[in-house]
XYZ file of C-alpha atoms in Angstrom:
137
model
C 11.322 12.380 13.397
C 9.484 9.168 14.203
C 9.252 6.603 11.416
C 5.475 6.312 11.826
C 5.105 10.008 10.996
C 7.043 9.622 7.767
C 5.049 6.505 6.919
C 1.776 8.320 7.548
C 2.844 11.238 5.328
C 3.820 8.814 2.565
C 0.448 7.089 2.952
C -1.376 10.407 2.457
C 0.467 10.908 -0.838
C 0.040 7.260 -1.867
C -3.719 7.537 -1.436
C -3.831 10.373 -3.971
C -1.713 8.326 -6.387
C -4.134 5.399 -6.013
C -7.038 7.730 -6.701
C -5.342 9.222 -9.775
C -4.562 5.784 -11.204
C -8.045 4.382 -10.575
C -9.963 7.392 -11.783
C -7.688 7.704 -14.808
C -8.595 4.153 -15.729
C -12.369 4.535 -15.471
C -13.349 8.181 -15.938
C -14.126 9.231 -19.480
C -16.482 11.830 -20.856
C -15.908 10.888 -24.485
C -17.908 7.648 -24.554
C -21.132 7.352 -26.532
C -22.942 6.363 -23.341
C -21.826 9.488 -21.443
C -22.621 11.718 -24.412
C -26.136 10.244 -24.549
C -26.919 11.297 -20.970
C -29.165 14.281 -20.534
C -26.912 16.964 -19.052
C -28.020 20.240 -17.481
C -27.237 23.478 -19.277
C -25.210 24.675 -16.282
C -22.831 21.699 -16.316
C -19.247 22.943 -16.459
C -16.804 21.642 -19.074
C -15.197 18.233 -18.346
C -11.832 19.833 -17.516
C -13.400 21.589 -14.528
C -14.289 18.250 -12.956
C -10.742 16.983 -13.395
C -9.336 20.097 -11.789
C -11.867 20.087 -8.928
C -11.343 16.429 -8.002
C -7.555 16.728 -8.272
C -7.571 19.866 -6.112
C -9.893 18.252 -3.567
C -7.716 15.212 -3.007
C -4.439 17.143 -3.200
C -5.673 19.544 -0.500
C -6.768 16.599 1.650
C -3.345 14.974 1.153
C -1.568 18.171 2.228
C -3.639 18.217 5.413
C -2.825 14.533 5.900
C 0.889 15.277 5.577
C 0.691 18.169 8.042
C -1.220 16.038 10.536
C 1.210 13.157 10.026
C 4.159 15.397 10.779
C 2.659 17.304 13.722
C -0.592 15.769 14.950
C -1.261 13.228 17.653
C -1.221 9.555 16.712
C -4.980 9.277 17.148
C -5.627 12.351 14.989
C -3.417 10.976 12.242
C -5.015 7.520 12.329
C -8.589 8.845 12.263
C -7.838 11.317 9.482
C -6.006 8.813 7.274
C -8.751 6.224 7.762
C -11.390 8.763 6.713
C -9.221 9.879 3.796
C -8.758 6.266 2.630
C -12.525 5.711 2.831
C -13.083 8.902 0.848
C -10.698 7.684 -1.858
C -12.406 4.272 -1.895
C -15.815 5.934 -2.235
C -14.629 8.158 -5.085
C -13.162 5.168 -6.916
C -16.306 3.106 -6.362
C -18.344 5.987 -7.788
C -16.036 6.350 -10.815
C -16.197 2.632 -11.560
C -19.952 2.303 -11.067
C -20.795 5.461 -13.013
C -18.410 5.283 -15.966
C -17.565 1.571 -16.298
C -20.729 0.039 -14.871
C -23.161 2.737 -16.010
C -25.060 2.059 -12.798
C -26.437 5.472 -11.887
C -28.239 4.686 -8.628
C -25.412 2.717 -6.984
C -22.966 5.353 -8.219
C -25.072 8.073 -6.596
C -25.087 6.154 -3.309
C -21.288 5.840 -3.380
C -20.837 9.485 -4.323
C -23.014 10.494 -1.370
C -20.996 8.262 0.952
C -17.791 9.733 -0.461
C -19.041 13.275 0.183
C -19.979 12.409 3.771
C -16.602 10.843 4.520
C -14.819 13.756 2.844
C -16.805 16.061 5.133
C -15.382 14.103 8.077
C -11.881 14.813 6.707
C -12.640 18.508 6.449
C -14.102 18.656 9.963
C -11.172 16.690 11.394
C -8.705 19.012 9.697
C -10.526 22.055 11.080
C -10.544 20.566 14.573
C -6.779 20.190 14.442
C -5.917 23.522 12.847
C -5.138 25.079 16.225
C -3.101 22.013 17.191
C -1.008 22.403 14.035
C -0.700 26.177 14.354
C 0.477 25.978 17.957
C 3.298 23.691 16.854
C 4.262 25.799 13.827
C 7.720 27.324 13.811
C 6.744 29.921 11.215
């Protein structure tokens, strides 16, 4: 297996580790400021957010690993760039919202993060047939 493929797979995992470390540093729902925010009655418990974000980025990392191991070089590069931007957007949101308490800039970054994550999802869907055709299972 080519070294660049292994490096790309490691990068996909490293991006999730970076996200976990950054969000773990800034995200807190126990602060007085967060508790003072007006929250909708339908807001799920804080644990649901932790599970959802972790699942989101873990699933995106798995796709990144599969693409790294089987996809074309261009597919891998585009996907990992979008994934890195998605991680950066999520971390910018976490910092601005929880540490900076800057709601409008945080909302802008969260929107950007969602758009870039959508690119990851679309790119992974576009390459599903490419990955399946190379599957040995």
